[in-house]
Short mmCIF file of C-alpha atoms in Angstrom, two decimals:
data_model
loop_
_atom_site.label_atom_id
_atom_site.label_comp_id
_atom_site.label_asym_id
_atom_site.label_seq_id
_atom_site.Cartn_x
_atom_site.Cartn_y
_atom_site.Cartn_z
CA MET Z 1 51.32 87.90 -64.35
CA ARG Z 2 49.23 90.00 -66.73
CA CYS Z 3 49.63 93.73 -67.08
CA PRO Z 4 46.47 95.82 -66.61
CA SER Z 5 44.81 97.17 -69.75
CA PRO Z 6 42.44 100.12 -70.36
CA ASN Z 7 38.83 99.35 -69.47
CA ASP Z 8 35.83 100.16 -71.64
CA GLU Z 9 34.78 103.26 -69.72
CA GLU Z 10 35.03 106.53 -71.58
CA GLY Z 11 37.14 109.25 -70.07
CA THR Z 12 39.96 111.66 -70.68
CA VAL Z 13 42.44 109.50 -68.75
CA PRO Z 14 42.24 105.72 -69.34
CA VAL Z 15 41.83 103.56 -66.25
CA LEU Z 16 44.04 100.46 -66.27
CA THR Z 17 42.31 97.48 -64.71
CA VAL Z 18 42.65 93.72 -64.62
CA LYS Z 19 40.37 91.24 -62.92
CA GLU Z 20 41.94 89.28 -60.06
CA ARG Z 21 40.96 85.93 -61.53
CA GLU Z 22 42.60 86.80 -64.86
CA LEU Z 23 45.99 87.77 -63.46
CA TYR Z 24 47.56 84.37 -64.10
CA LEU Z 25 45.27 82.90 -66.78
CA PRO Z 26 46.92 82.15 -70.15
CA PRO Z 27 45.09 83.59 -73.18
CA ASP Z 28 42.88 81.39 -75.37
CA LEU Z 29 44.96 80.31 -78.35
CA ASN Z 30 43.65 78.80 -81.59
CA LEU Z 31 46.05 76.09 -82.77
CA LYS Z 32 44.65 76.14 -86.32
CA ASP Z 33 45.37 79.87 -86.61
CA LEU Z 34 48.87 79.37 -85.21
CA LEU Z 35 49.61 76.62 -87.76
CA ALA Z 36 48.25 78.85 -90.52
CA MET Z 37 50.55 81.68 -89.41
CA GLU Z 38 53.54 79.32 -89.55
CA ARG Z 39 52.66 78.51 -93.16
CA GLY Z 40 52.37 82.22 -93.94
CA GLN Z 41 48.61 82.07 -94.52
CA GLY Z 42 47.74 84.83 -92.03
CA GLY Z 43 45.58 84.41 -88.98
CA SER Z 44 45.49 85.65 -85.41
CA THR Z 45 47.46 84.49 -82.37
CA GLY Z 46 44.54 85.14 -80.04
CA ASP Z 47 46.58 87.07 -77.47
CA GLU Z 48 46.50 90.57 -78.95
CA GLY Z 49 46.50 93.21 -76.23
CA VAL Z 50 47.69 90.78 -73.54
CA TYR Z 51 51.00 91.80 -71.95
CA TRP Z 52 52.94 90.05 -69.22
CA ARG Z 53 55.27 91.24 -66.48
CA ILE Z 54 57.33 89.68 -63.71
CA ASN Z 55 55.48 89.08 -60.44
CA LEU Z 56 58.06 90.80 -58.23
CA ASP Z 57 56.00 90.34 -55.08
CA ARG Z 58 55.98 86.57 -55.53
CA PHE Z 59 59.69 86.58 -56.40
CA HIS Z 60 60.48 88.43 -53.17
CA GLN Z 61 58.38 85.95 -51.19
CA GLU Z 62 60.31 83.02 -52.66
CA PHE Z 63 63.62 84.81 -52.00
CA ARG Z 64 62.59 85.49 -48.40
CA ASP Z 65 61.51 81.89 -47.84
CA GLN Z 66 64.73 80.52 -49.31
CA ILE Z 67 66.81 82.72 -47.00
CA MET Z 68 64.89 81.43 -43.97
CA VAL Z 69 65.21 77.79 -45.07
CA SER Z 70 68.95 78.18 -45.73
CA ALA Z 71 69.43 79.87 -42.35
CA MET Z 72 67.72 76.98 -40.55
CA GLU Z 73 69.84 74.46 -42.49
CA ARG Z 74 73.01 76.24 -41.37
CA ARG Z 75 71.90 76.55 -37.75
CA ILE Z 76 70.64 72.96 -37.36
CA ASP Z 77 70.59 70.63 -40.39
CA ALA Z 78 68.81 69.78 -43.65
CA ASN Z 79 65.81 68.23 -41.87
CA ALA Z 80 65.20 71.48 -39.98
CA GLY Z 81 65.41 73.37 -43.28
CA GLU Z 82 62.81 71.04 -44.80
CA LEU Z 83 60.55 71.54 -41.77
CA MET Z 84 60.90 75.31 -42.15
CA ARG Z 85 59.95 75.03 -45.83
CA LEU Z 86 56.81 73.03 -45.05
CA LEU Z 87 55.80 75.45 -42.28
CA LEU Z 88 56.09 78.35 -44.72
CA GLN Z 89 54.09 76.39 -47.29
CA GLN Z 90 51.26 75.82 -44.80
CA MET Z 91 51.52 79.43 -43.64
CA TYR Z 92 50.36 80.68 -47.06
CA LEU Z 93 47.09 78.74 -46.71
CA ARG Z 94 45.93 80.77 -43.69
CA THR Z 95 48.02 83.96 -43.50
CA GLU Z 96 48.81 86.99 -45.64
CA PRO Z 97 52.25 86.46 -47.26
CA TRP Z 98 53.87 89.55 -45.68
CA ALA Z 99 52.37 89.24 -42.19
CA ALA Z 100 54.90 89.69 -39.37
CA VAL Z 101 53.63 86.55 -37.58
CA SER Z 102 51.73 83.71 -39.23
CA ASN Z 103 48.52 82.19 -37.98
CA PRO Z 104 49.20 78.93 -36.07
CA VAL Z 105 49.67 75.68 -38.01
CA PRO Z 106 48.28 72.62 -36.13
CA TYR Z 107 50.75 69.88 -35.24
CA THR Z 108 48.51 67.16 -36.71
CA GLU Z 109 48.26 68.99 -40.04
CA LEU Z 110 52.02 69.50 -40.16
CA LYS Z 111 52.64 65.81 -39.44
CA GLU Z 112 50.27 64.77 -42.22
CA VAL Z 113 51.94 67.12 -44.72
CA ILE Z 114 55.36 65.71 -43.82
CA ARG Z 115 54.06 62.16 -44.33
CA LYS Z 116 52.71 62.99 -47.79
CA GLN Z 117 55.22 65.47 -49.20
CA SER Z 118 58.56 65.33 -47.42
CA SER Z 119 61.53 63.50 -48.94
CA HIS Z 120 63.28 63.41 -45.53
CA PRO Z 121 62.16 60.20 -43.75
CA GLN Z 122 63.97 61.07 -40.51
CA LEU Z 123 61.95 64.28 -40.20
CA GLY Z 124 58.73 62.35 -39.67
CA VAL Z 125 60.37 60.13 -37.04
CA TYR Z 126 61.95 62.97 -35.04
CA LEU Z 127 59.39 65.70 -35.73
CA ASP Z 128 58.75 66.46 -32.03
CA GLN Z 129 62.47 66.85 -31.33
CA TYR Z 130 63.02 69.15 -34.32
CA LEU Z 131 60.08 71.34 -33.36
CA LYS Z 132 61.37 71.61 -29.79
CA VAL Z 133 64.91 72.51 -30.93
CA MET Z 134 63.63 75.13 -33.38
CA GLU Z 135 61.24 76.58 -30.79
CA GLU Z 136 63.99 76.89 -28.15
CA ASP Z 137 66.57 78.27 -30.58
CA LEU Z 138 67.60 81.85 -29.84
CA SER Z 139 66.63 82.94 -33.35
CA LYS Z 140 62.93 82.33 -32.52
CA PHE Z 141 61.96 81.50 -36.11
CA ILE Z 142 58.94 79.60 -34.78
CA SER Z 143 56.91 79.70 -31.57
CA LYS Z 144 54.48 77.24 -30.01
CA VAL Z 145 50.86 78.22 -29.34
CA GLY Z 146 48.94 75.98 -26.94
CA ASP Z 147 49.47 72.31 -26.06
CA SER Z 148 46.24 70.57 -27.09
CA ALA Z 149 46.59 67.87 -29.79
CA GLY Z 150 50.33 68.41 -29.97
CA GLY Z 151 50.07 72.19 -30.06
CA GLN Z 152 50.18 74.72 -32.89
CA TYR Z 153 53.19 76.50 -34.36
CA SER Z 154 53.55 80.01 -35.78
CA VAL Z 155 56.30 81.36 -38.02
CA ASN Z 156 57.63 84.69 -36.76
CA ILE Z 157 58.96 86.46 -39.86
CA LYS Z 158 59.80 89.65 -37.98
CA ASN Z 159 61.90 87.88 -35.35
CA SER Z 160 63.59 85.82 -38.05
CA PHE Z 161 64.85 88.82 -39.98
CA THR Z 162 65.79 90.68 -36.81
CA GLU Z 163 68.08 87.77 -35.92
CA LEU Z 164 69.38 87.53 -39.51
CA THR Z 165 70.17 91.25 -39.42
CA TRP Z 166 72.12 90.85 -36.16
CA THR Z 167 74.05 87.95 -37.69
CA THR Z 168 74.76 89.89 -40.88
CA ILE Z 169 76.09 92.94 -39.02
CA ASP Z 170 78.10 90.69 -36.68
CA ASN Z 171 79.80 89.08 -39.71
CA ILE Z 172 80.50 92.48 -41.25
CA VAL Z 173 82.19 93.66 -38.03
CA LEU Z 174 84.22 90.43 -37.95
CA GLU Z 175 85.40 90.86 -41.56
CA ARG Z 176 86.18 94.56 -41.25
CA SER Z 177 87.70 94.81 -37.78
CA GLY Z 178 88.67 91.32 -36.67
CA SER Z 179 87.59 88.81 -34.04
CA LYS Z 180 88.31 91.03 -31.02
CA ALA Z 181 86.10 93.82 -32.35
CA ALA Z 182 83.37 91.25 -33.06
CA ARG Z 183 83.71 90.03 -29.46
CA ILE Z 184 83.20 93.59 -28.19
CA PHE Z 185 80.18 94.02 -30.47
CA ARG Z 186 78.57 90.77 -29.25
CA MET Z 187 79.27 91.62 -25.61
CA ILE Z 188 77.59 95.04 -25.89
CA ARG Z 189 74.65 93.43 -27.67
CA ALA Z 190 74.25 90.96 -24.79
CA LYS Z 191 74.66 93.62 -22.05
CA LYS Z 192 72.51 96.27 -23.82
CA PHE Z 193 74.59 99.04 -22.16
CA ALA Z 194 78.23 98.82 -21.05
CA GLU Z 195 80.98 101.12 -19.78
CA GLN Z 196 84.50 101.05 -21.15
CA GLU Z 197 85.93 99.32 -18.06
CA GLN Z 198 83.20 96.69 -18.14
CA ILE Z 199 83.84 96.01 -21.83
CA GLN Z 200 87.55 95.32 -21.37
CA GLN Z 201 86.90 93.11 -18.33
CA VAL Z 202 84.17 90.97 -19.89
CA ALA Z 203 85.75 90.79 -23.37
CA MET Z 204 89.16 89.99 -21.79
CA ILE Z 205 91.07 92.39 -24.07
CA PRO Z 206 93.95 94.64 -22.91
CA ALA Z 207 92.72 98.10 -21.91
CA LYS Z 208 94.53 100.09 -24.62
CA GLU Z 209 93.55 97.73 -27.45
CA CYS Z 210 89.98 97.44 -26.18
CA LYS Z 211 89.58 101.21 -26.05
CA LEU Z 212 91.02 101.56 -29.56
CA LEU Z 213 88.65 98.94 -31.01
CA THR Z 214 85.62 100.30 -29.14
CA TYR Z 215 86.13 103.82 -30.42
CA LYS Z 216 86.83 102.49 -33.90
CA LEU Z 217 83.41 100.78 -33.87
CA LEU Z 218 81.92 104.01 -32.51
CA GLU Z 219 83.55 106.01 -35.31
CA GLU Z 220 82.21 103.60 -37.94
CA SER Z 221 78.69 103.91 -36.39
CA PHE Z 222 78.46 100.26 -35.33
CA LEU Z 223 78.19 101.48 -31.72
CA GLN Z 224 76.44 104.45 -30.16
CA MET Z 225 77.37 106.25 -26.93
CA GLN Z 226 75.02 107.72 -24.36
CA GLU Z 227 76.12 110.24 -21.72
CA LEU Z 228 74.65 109.99 -18.22
CA ARG Z 229 75.20 112.40 -15.35
CA LYS Z 230 74.95 111.29 -11.73
CA SER Z 231 74.05 114.06 -9.31
CA LEU Z 232 76.02 114.07 -6.05
CA ALA Z 233 76.30 116.49 -3.15
CA ALA Z 234 76.37 120.21 -3.89
CA ASN Z 235 80.06 120.55 -3.07
CA VAL Z 236 81.09 117.58 -5.30
CA PRO Z 237 81.24 117.91 -9.09
CA ASN Z 238 78.85 115.77 -11.09
CA LYS Z 239 80.21 112.47 -12.34
CA THR Z 240 79.56 111.58 -15.98
CA PHE Z 241 79.10 108.03 -17.25
CA PHE Z 242 79.53 107.08 -20.91
CA LEU Z 243 77.60 103.96 -21.87
CA PHE Z 244 78.10 102.16 -25.18
CA HIS Z 245 75.07 100.53 -26.79
CA ILE Z 246 73.77 99.40 -30.19
CA GLU Z 247 70.83 100.96 -32.02
CA LEU Z 248 70.06 98.18 -34.49
CA ASP Z 249 67.77 100.33 -36.67
CA GLN Z 250 70.45 102.99 -37.07
CA VAL Z 251 73.22 100.46 -37.72
CA ALA Z 252 71.08 98.60 -40.27
CA ARG Z 253 70.44 101.81 -42.22
CA MET Z 254 74.15 102.67 -42.15
CA VAL Z 255 75.13 99.19 -43.39
CA LEU Z 256 72.43 99.36 -46.06
CA GLU Z 257 73.94 102.60 -47.37
CA VAL Z 258 77.41 101.00 -47.40
CA CYS Z 259 76.01 98.02 -49.34
CA TYR Z 260 74.49 100.30 -51.97
CA LYS Z 261 77.83 102.05 -52.42
CA ALA Z 262 79.67 98.73 -52.66
CA LEU Z 263 77.13 97.45 -55.19
CA PHE Z 264 77.61 100.56 -57.31
CA ASN Z 265 81.40 100.14 -57.14
CA ALA Z 266 81.16 96.47 -58.19
CA LEU Z 267 78.90 97.29 -61.14
CA THR Z 268 81.13 100.18 -62.22
CA ARG Z 269 84.28 98.06 -61.99
CA ARG Z 270 82.75 95.22 -64.00
CA ASP Z 271 81.62 97.61 -66.74
CA HIS Z 272 85.11 99.13 -66.76
CA GLU Z 273 86.74 95.71 -67.23
CA HIS Z 274 84.35 94.91 -70.09
CA LYS Z 275 85.08 98.20 -71.87
CA GLU Z 276 88.85 98.05 -71.37
CA ASN Z 277 89.10 94.48 -72.69
CA ARG Z 278 86.19 94.45 -75.11
CA ARG Z 279 88.27 93.49 -78.16
CA LEU Z 280 89.89 90.53 -76.39
CA ILE Z 281 86.55 89.31 -75.00
CA GLU Z 282 84.87 89.59 -78.40
CA LYS Z 283 87.79 87.75 -80.04
CA HIS Z 284 87.44 84.93 -77.52
CA GLN Z 285 83.68 84.74 -78.14
CA ARG Z 286 84.22 84.54 -81.92
CA ILE Z 287 86.76 81.75 -81.50
CA GLU Z 288 84.38 79.87 -79.19
CA SER Z 289 81.57 80.25 -81.74
CA ILE Z 290 83.73 79.01 -84.63
CA THR Z 291 85.02 76.08 -82.56
CA GLN Z 292 81.50 75.05 -81.57
CA SER Z 293 80.29 75.27 -85.17
CA MET Z 294 83.21 73.17 -86.47
CA ARG Z 295 82.72 70.61 -83.70
CA GLU Z 296 79.07 70.19 -84.75
CA GLN Z 297 80.22 69.70 -88.35
CA GLY Z 298 82.55 66.87 -87.30
CA ALA Z 299 85.92 68.63 -87.52
CA ASP Z 300 88.91 66.71 -86.14
CA GLN Z 301 90.91 67.74 -83.08
CA GLU Z 302 93.79 69.16 -85.11
CA GLN Z 303 91.52 71.68 -86.83
CA LEU Z 304 89.95 72.65 -83.51
CA THR Z 305 93.38 73.15 -81.92
CA GLU Z 306 94.45 75.35 -84.82
CA ILE Z 307 91.42 77.59 -84.31
CA GLU Z 308 91.98 77.77 -80.54
CA GLU Z 309 95.62 78.81 -81.08
CA MET Z 310 94.41 82.06 -82.63
CA LEU Z 311 94.60 83.34 -79.04
CA THR Z 312 98.25 83.92 -78.14
CA PRO Z 313 99.57 82.71 -74.73
CA PRO Z 314 99.75 86.28 -73.31
CA GLU Z 315 96.16 86.88 -74.46
CA THR Z 316 95.05 83.61 -72.88
CA THR Z 317 96.69 84.56 -69.57
CA LEU Z 318 95.14 88.04 -69.61
CA LEU Z 319 91.73 86.62 -70.54
CA GLY Z 320 91.89 84.20 -67.61
CA LYS Z 321 92.60 87.06 -65.19
CA ILE Z 322 89.76 89.13 -66.63
CA GLN Z 323 87.27 86.26 -66.41
CA THR Z 324 88.29 85.53 -62.81
CA MET Z 325 87.85 89.17 -61.82
CA ILE Z 326 84.46 89.47 -63.54
CA LYS Z 327 83.30 86.23 -61.88
CA ARG Z 328 84.33 87.51 -58.44
CA LEU Z 329 82.56 90.82 -59.05
CA SER Z 330 79.39 88.99 -60.11
CA GLU Z 331 79.51 86.83 -56.97
CA ALA Z 332 80.02 89.96 -54.86
CA GLU Z 333 76.95 91.54 -56.48
CA LEU Z 334 74.82 88.51 -55.60
CA GLN Z 335 76.03 88.48 -51.99
CA LEU Z 336 75.45 92.22 -51.65
CA ASP Z 337 71.98 91.84 -53.13
CA GLU Z 338 71.09 89.22 -50.52
CA THR Z 339 72.46 91.42 -47.72
CA VAL Z 340 70.45 94.40 -48.98
CA PHE Z 341 67.32 92.24 -49.11
CA VAL Z 342 67.75 91.05 -45.50
CA LEU Z 343 68.37 94.56 -44.17
CA GLN Z 344 65.55 96.12 -46.17
CA LEU Z 345 63.08 93.47 -45.08
CA TYR Z 346 64.07 93.98 -41.44
CA LEU Z 347 63.45 97.73 -41.79
CA ASN Z 348 60.11 97.09 -43.51
CA TYR Z 349 58.89 95.07 -40.51
CA LEU Z 350 59.66 97.85 -38.01
#
């Protein structure tokens, strides 16, 4: 999209403005002038003073939509993911992109869009069943409004990212503390509030191990504890109850901070590997460039092998380890970035 430019009004401080209709319009280019410039005869490109920037808002919308489509594909199947994509597409026609809940999309309109655009023939045949399954799913990505003419369906963005945040934190607990800790976390989520004895009974974990895991989750801020006092007779001391519960907002902010630290560590480690092995990486890049150039010139395999052997076997082994590590760090950065996006979007909808 275009960057704003100073308007014609006089003033000490320039006011940067751009008309809404001109945000995405390409500049008027004169092909004759462009051809003249290629020949070195001077001329004008026709786009002086026009600067472009990335439309981050649109990028984030596409990223959000892709996360929702992928989540529906994992929960149900590819047809459900395609239905989610088409619902989001129709949502933009009648709703602000960042609204928490979309305006309803009529069933008849959705069916017509599927008939014209969808590449999934089974979706049109079983549309009613897919809508019912998605509506009754615990994630509540969509909800039905009314029953006339097949009903209307809304996309609930806020509910979607609340559920995605729960799933993300659940997976983090599973990876960090194991399946038993994840079972405790899910049980407390379902019960809202639970005592220690209730946790070990419902989760079916030995008392000592259950207490250890529960307090480990409490120490890591995945759980919170609330103290309650029950008043009894005057001659009997008060009894205190300790209830474990989950404050999702607080946990999401804590996990978000951990993700930022992990992202910084991954970036720092990757830069360190590049600096420590810069000479070897540059040598490999030069050899690759020479090999590619000789291959384009028609060199035989013997010549190419001779060039490739400029890297000694120990260097080749070390280079393979470095490339594997850098690849893993890059993948970790992408996964962390997606996790940060999910958590941040959940917090934005609060």
